[in-house]
PDB file of C-alpha atoms in Angstrom:
ATOM      1  CA  MET A  49     113.561  78.604  27.801  1.00 46.00           C
ATOM      2  CA  LYS A  50     113.080  76.302  30.829  1.00 50.00           C
ATOM      3  CA  GLN A  51     116.300  74.413  30.066  1.00 48.00           C
ATOM      4  CA  ASN A  52     118.218  77.706  29.712  1.00 60.00           C
ATOM      5  CA  MET A  53     116.872  78.929  33.088  1.00 57.00           C
ATOM      6  CA  ASP A  54     117.786  75.612  34.729  1.00 68.00           C
ATOM      7  CA  SER A  55     121.346  75.761  33.382  1.00 70.00           C
ATOM      8  CA  LYS A  56     121.715  79.364  34.608  1.00 72.00           C
ATOM      9  CA  ARG A  57     120.367  78.328  38.002  1.00 81.00           C
ATOM     10  CA  LEU A  58     123.232  75.842  38.437  1.00 84.00           C
ATOM     11  CA  HIS A  59     125.695  78.736  38.619  1.00 94.00           C
ATOM     12  CA  ARG A  60     123.649  80.980  40.932  1.00 97.00           C
ATOM     13  CA  ALA A  61     123.511  81.430  44.678  1.00 98.00           C
ATOM     14  CA  CYS A  62     121.326  83.743  46.728  1.00 98.00           C
ATOM     15  CA  PHE A  63     121.450  85.123  50.243  1.00 98.00           C
ATOM     16  CA  THR A  64     119.145  85.225  53.238  1.00 98.00           C
ATOM     17  CA  GLY A  65     119.945  86.466  56.699  1.00 96.00           C
ATOM     18  CA  HIS A  66     119.100  88.683  59.610  1.00 91.00           C
ATOM     19  CA  ARG A  67     119.060  92.432  60.018  1.00 90.00           C
ATOM     20  CA  PRO A  68     122.020  93.894  61.973  1.00 88.00           C
ATOM     21  CA  GLU A  69     120.109  94.147  65.261  1.00 88.00           C
ATOM     22  CA  LYS A  70     119.337  90.403  65.198  1.00 88.00           C
ATOM     23  CA  MET A  71     122.918  89.351  64.510  1.00 89.00           C
ATOM     24  CA  ASN A  72     125.123  88.105  67.301  1.00 87.00           C
ATOM     25  CA  MET A  73     128.285  88.911  65.323  1.00 92.00           C
ATOM     26  CA  SER A  74     129.743  92.099  63.897  1.00 94.00           C
ATOM     27  CA  GLU A  75     129.611  93.119  60.248  1.00 95.00           C
ATOM     28  CA  ARG A  76     133.361  92.474  60.029  1.00 97.00           C
ATOM     29  CA  GLU A  77     132.979  88.920  61.380  1.00 96.00           C
ATOM     30  CA  ILE A  78     130.029  88.168  59.073  1.00 96.00           C
ATOM     31  CA  LYS A  79     131.890  89.504  56.037  1.00 97.00           C
ATOM     32  CA  LYS A  80     134.878  87.311  56.882  1.00 97.00           C
ATOM     33  CA  LEU A  81     132.607  84.234  56.884  1.00 97.00           C
ATOM     34  CA  LEU A  82     130.954  85.427  53.661  1.00 97.00           C
ATOM     35  CA  ARG A  83     134.315  85.889  51.908  1.00 97.00           C
ATOM     36  CA  SER A  84     135.214  82.324  52.741  1.00 97.00           C
ATOM     37  CA  VAL A  85     131.973  80.739  51.524  1.00 97.00           C
ATOM     38  CA  ILE A  86     131.745  82.957  48.418  1.00 98.00           C
ATOM     39  CA  THR A  87     135.357  82.175  47.476  1.00 97.00           C
ATOM     40  CA  LYS A  88     134.596  78.460  47.818  1.00 97.00           C
ATOM     41  CA  SER A  89     131.368  78.887  45.829  1.00 97.00           C
ATOM     42  CA  ILE A  90     133.248  80.643  43.020  1.00 97.00           C
ATOM     43  CA  GLU A  91     135.743  77.760  42.947  1.00 97.00           C
ATOM     44  CA  GLU A  92     132.742  75.416  42.618  1.00 96.00           C
ATOM     45  CA  GLY A  93     131.415  77.320  39.592  1.00 96.00           C
ATOM     46  CA  TYR A  94     128.945  79.778  41.113  1.00 97.00           C
ATOM     47  CA  THR A  95     129.300  83.023  39.174  1.00 97.00           C
ATOM     48  CA  THR A  96     126.025  84.873  39.800  1.00 98.00           C
ATOM     49  CA  TYR A  97     124.787  85.964  43.214  1.00 98.00           C
ATOM     50  CA  ILE A  98     121.339  87.299  44.098  1.00 98.00           C
ATOM     51  CA  SER A  99     120.914  89.687  47.019  1.00 98.00           C
ATOM     52  CA  GLY A 100     117.519  90.654  48.420  1.00 98.00           C
ATOM     53  CA  MET A 101     119.095  93.981  49.462  1.00 98.00           C
ATOM     54  CA  ALA A 102     117.687  94.118  52.999  1.00 96.00           C
ATOM     55  CA  ARG A 103     119.623  95.876  55.742  1.00 95.00           C
ATOM     56  CA  GLY A 104     122.344  93.788  57.344  1.00 95.00           C
ATOM     57  CA  PHE A 105     123.281  90.443  55.878  1.00 96.00           C
ATOM     58  CA  ASP A 106     121.918  91.040  52.357  1.00 97.00           C
ATOM     59  CA  LEU A 107     123.833  94.302  51.908  1.00 98.00           C
ATOM     60  CA  TRP A 108     126.989  92.829  53.443  1.00 98.00           C
ATOM     61  CA  ALA A 109     126.759  89.846  51.082  1.00 98.00           C
ATOM     62  CA  ALA A 110     126.351  92.196  48.104  1.00 98.00           C
ATOM     63  CA  ASP A 111     129.475  94.089  49.264  1.00 98.00           C
ATOM     64  CA  VAL A 112     131.492  90.865  49.320  1.00 98.00           C
ATOM     65  CA  VAL A 113     130.215  89.838  45.882  1.00 98.00           C
ATOM     66  CA  LEU A 114     131.204  93.243  44.494  1.00 98.00           C
ATOM     67  CA  GLU A 115     134.694  92.803  46.010  1.00 98.00           C
ATOM     68  CA  ALA A 116     134.976  89.455  44.204  1.00 98.00           C
ATOM     69  CA  LYS A 117     133.680  91.028  40.992  1.00 98.00           C
ATOM     70  CA  GLU A 118     136.535  93.567  41.096  1.00 97.00           C
ATOM     71  CA  ARG A 119     138.990  90.635  40.898  1.00 96.00           C
ATOM     72  CA  ASN A 120     136.955  88.435  38.537  1.00 97.00           C
ATOM     73  CA  SER A 121     134.830  89.887  35.740  1.00 96.00           C
ATOM     74  CA  ASP A 122     132.898  86.588  35.454  1.00 97.00           C
ATOM     75  CA  ILE A 123     131.154  87.358  38.773  1.00 98.00           C
ATOM     76  CA  HIS A 124     127.701  88.986  38.589  1.00 98.00           C
ATOM     77  CA  LEU A 125     125.362  90.560  41.131  1.00 98.00           C
ATOM     78  CA  ILE A 126     121.589  90.549  40.784  1.00 98.00           C
ATOM     79  CA  CYS A 127     119.643  92.750  43.199  1.00 98.00           C
ATOM     80  CA  ALA A 128     116.122  91.440  43.871  1.00 98.00           C
ATOM     81  CA  LEU A 129     114.022  94.187  45.425  1.00 98.00           C
ATOM     82  CA  PRO A 130     110.684  93.388  47.083  1.00 97.00           C
ATOM     83  CA  ILE A 131     109.327  96.778  45.918  1.00 97.00           C
ATOM     84  CA  LYS A 132     110.809  99.912  44.407  1.00 95.00           C
ATOM     85  CA  ASP A 133     112.260 102.350  46.984  1.00 93.00           C
ATOM     86  CA  PHE A 134     111.782 100.000  49.931  1.00 93.00           C
ATOM     87  CA  GLU A 135     114.848 101.607  51.549  1.00 96.00           C
ATOM     88  CA  ARG A 136     113.184 105.037  51.774  1.00 95.00           C
ATOM     89  CA  MET A 137     112.603 104.789  55.568  1.00 94.00           C
ATOM     90  CA  TRP A 138     116.167 103.696  56.369  1.00 95.00           C
ATOM     91  CA  PRO A 139     118.804 105.960  57.929  1.00 94.00           C
ATOM     92  CA  PRO A 140     120.547 108.118  55.286  1.00 96.00           C
ATOM     93  CA  ALA A 141     123.883 106.255  55.482  1.00 95.00           C
ATOM     94  CA  GLU A 142     122.168 102.908  54.839  1.00 94.00           C
ATOM     95  CA  GLN A 143     120.179 104.419  51.952  1.00 96.00           C
ATOM     96  CA  LYS A 144     123.447 105.612  50.391  1.00 97.00           C
ATOM     97  CA  HIS A 145     125.047 102.188  50.873  1.00 97.00           C
ATOM     98  CA  TYR A 146     122.008 100.543  49.238  1.00 98.00           C
ATOM     99  CA  ARG A 147     122.065 102.899  46.254  1.00 97.00           C
ATOM    100  CA  ASP A 148     125.826 102.478  45.812  1.00 98.00           C
ATOM    101  CA  ILE A 149     125.332  98.711  45.536  1.00 98.00           C
ATOM    102  CA  LEU A 150     122.458  99.127  43.065  1.00 98.00           C
ATOM    103  CA  SER A 151     124.676 101.341  40.897  1.00 98.00           C
ATOM    104  CA  LYS A 152     127.197  98.480  40.599  1.00 98.00           C
ATOM    105  CA  ALA A 153     124.717  95.623  40.102  1.00 98.00           C
ATOM    106  CA  ASP A 154     124.540  93.737  36.829  1.00 98.00           C
ATOM    107  CA  TYR A 155     120.760  93.443  37.009  1.00 98.00           C
ATOM    108  CA  ILE A 156     118.012  94.821  39.243  1.00 98.00           C
ATOM    109  CA  LYS A 157     114.676  93.034  39.549  1.00 98.00           C
ATOM    110  CA  VAL A 158     111.737  94.660  41.333  1.00 98.00           C
ATOM    111  CA  VAL A 159     109.587  91.682  42.294  1.00 97.00           C
ATOM    112  CA  SER A 160     106.331  93.388  43.365  1.00 97.00           C
ATOM    113  CA  GLU A 161     104.852  96.545  41.914  1.00 94.00           C
ATOM    114  CA  HIS A 162     103.177  97.607  45.185  1.00 94.00           C
ATOM    115  CA  TYR A 163     103.691  96.921  48.864  1.00 95.00           C
ATOM    116  CA  SER A 164     101.783  93.963  50.284  1.00 95.00           C
ATOM    117  CA  ARG A 165     102.246  91.758  53.325  1.00 91.00           C
ATOM    118  CA  SER A 166     103.704  89.118  51.023  1.00 95.00           C
ATOM    119  CA  CYS A 167     106.113  91.229  48.943  1.00 96.00           C
ATOM    120  CA  PHE A 168     109.178  90.194  50.960  1.00 96.00           C
ATOM    121  CA  GLN A 169     108.295  86.496  50.805  1.00 96.00           C
ATOM    122  CA  LEU A 170     107.659  86.819  47.042  1.00 98.00           C
ATOM    123  CA  ARG A 171     111.141  88.373  46.705  1.00 98.00           C
ATOM    124  CA  ASN A 172     112.652  85.494  48.689  1.00 98.00           C
ATOM    125  CA  MET A 173     110.855  82.902  46.546  1.00 98.00           C
ATOM    126  CA  TYR A 174     112.029  84.693  43.378  1.00 98.00           C
ATOM    127  CA  MET A 175     115.640  84.377  44.565  1.00 98.00           C
ATOM    128  CA  VAL A 176     115.425  80.721  45.626  1.00 98.00           C
ATOM    129  CA  ASP A 177     113.606  79.771  42.410  1.00 97.00           C
ATOM    130  CA  ARG A 178     116.594  81.069  40.432  1.00 97.00           C
ATOM    131  CA  ALA A 179     119.429  79.647  42.534  1.00 98.00           C
ATOM    132  CA  ALA A 180     121.031  76.283  43.227  1.00 97.00           C
ATOM    133  CA  ARG A 181     122.437  77.395  46.584  1.00 98.00           C
ATOM    134  CA  VAL A 182     121.237  79.596  49.436  1.00 98.00           C
ATOM    135  CA  ILE A 183     123.925  81.172  51.602  1.00 98.00           C
ATOM    136  CA  ALA A 184     122.301  82.021  54.915  1.00 97.00           C
ATOM    137  CA  ALA A 185     123.080  83.712  58.214  1.00 96.00           C
ATOM    138  CA  TYR A 186     120.488  82.113  60.467  1.00 95.00           C
ATOM    139  CA  ASN A 187     120.848  82.112  64.242  1.00 90.00           C
ATOM    140  CA  GLY A 188     117.420  80.785  65.203  1.00 86.00           C
ATOM    141  CA  GLY A 189     113.904  82.085  65.532  1.00 84.00           C
ATOM    142  CA  ALA A 190     110.940  82.650  63.289  1.00 88.00           C
ATOM    143  CA  GLY A 191     110.880  85.136  60.429  1.00 91.00           C
ATOM    144  CA  GLY A 192     111.773  85.667  56.805  1.00 93.00           C
ATOM    145  CA  THR A 193     115.184  83.989  57.012  1.00 95.00           C
ATOM    146  CA  LEU A 194     113.681  80.773  58.377  1.00 96.00           C
ATOM    147  CA  ASN A 195     110.848  80.926  55.833  1.00 96.00           C
ATOM    148  CA  THR A 196     113.381  81.267  53.001  1.00 97.00           C
ATOM    149  CA  ILE A 197     115.491  78.373  54.288  1.00 97.00           C
ATOM    150  CA  ASN A 198     112.404  76.177  54.601  1.00 97.00           C
ATOM    151  CA  TYR A 199     111.267  77.130  51.088  1.00 98.00           C
ATOM    152  CA  ALA A 200     114.727  76.290  49.715  1.00 97.00           C
ATOM    153  CA  LYS A 201     114.797  72.900  51.448  1.00 97.00           C
ATOM    154  CA  LYS A 202     111.265  72.113  50.233  1.00 97.00           C
ATOM    155  CA  ASN A 203     112.483  72.829  46.689  1.00 96.00           C
ATOM    156  CA  ASN A 204     115.730  70.838  47.023  1.00 96.00           C
ATOM    157  CA  VAL A 205     117.962  73.906  46.962  1.00 97.00           C
ATOM    158  CA  GLU A 206     121.158  73.538  48.983  1.00 97.00           C
ATOM    159  CA  VAL A 207     121.402  75.736  52.084  1.00 97.00           C
ATOM    160  CA  ILE A 208     124.723  76.742  53.657  1.00 97.00           C
ATOM    161  CA  ASN A 209     124.267  78.472  57.013  1.00 97.00           C
ATOM    162  CA  ILE A 210     127.462  80.413  57.688  1.00 96.00           C
ATOM    163  CA  LEU A 211     126.466  80.696  61.363  1.00 93.00           C
ATOM    164  CA  GLN A 212     126.215  76.922  61.845  1.00 84.00           C
ATOM    165  CA  GLY A 213     128.366  76.183  64.846  1.00 59.00           C
ATOM    166  CA  CYS A 214     128.897  79.892  65.630  1.00 53.00           C
ATOM    167  CA  LYS A 215     127.385  80.914  68.950  1.00 44.00           C
TER     168      LYS A 215
END
């Protein structure tokens, strides 16, 4: 089983990034950068992508993966949720967007049964532990994105920050 999981991991990438209000670029600009790095990742053999489904970068990344999946049936989307219904306090349009993505996902994993202070970090660790690459949108500062990047680096998982050099 371990060997099978390791071989699957070689073809998986996950995402970590900021919420929309912390981004210094528009959704359109971020998606353009994502399309480029995901296209390159697909060319390098990455076929499965894991989104943590948070507002902003995670949802935008899932959108871009689903676009790629429409052109290539070998592409898969896994949605890793920190807890069930964690979107329930979001604005209605974002809840609809979230549920639309879930309806198109190949697999949905709810990482924690109940809310806890650590449920988001557990979700992030779940994703990194199953991926060989982390595609990030990190523009500085403390928080979950930095924690996920540090966890990936500690575990020798490649990190590509699409905002590197973008100010």
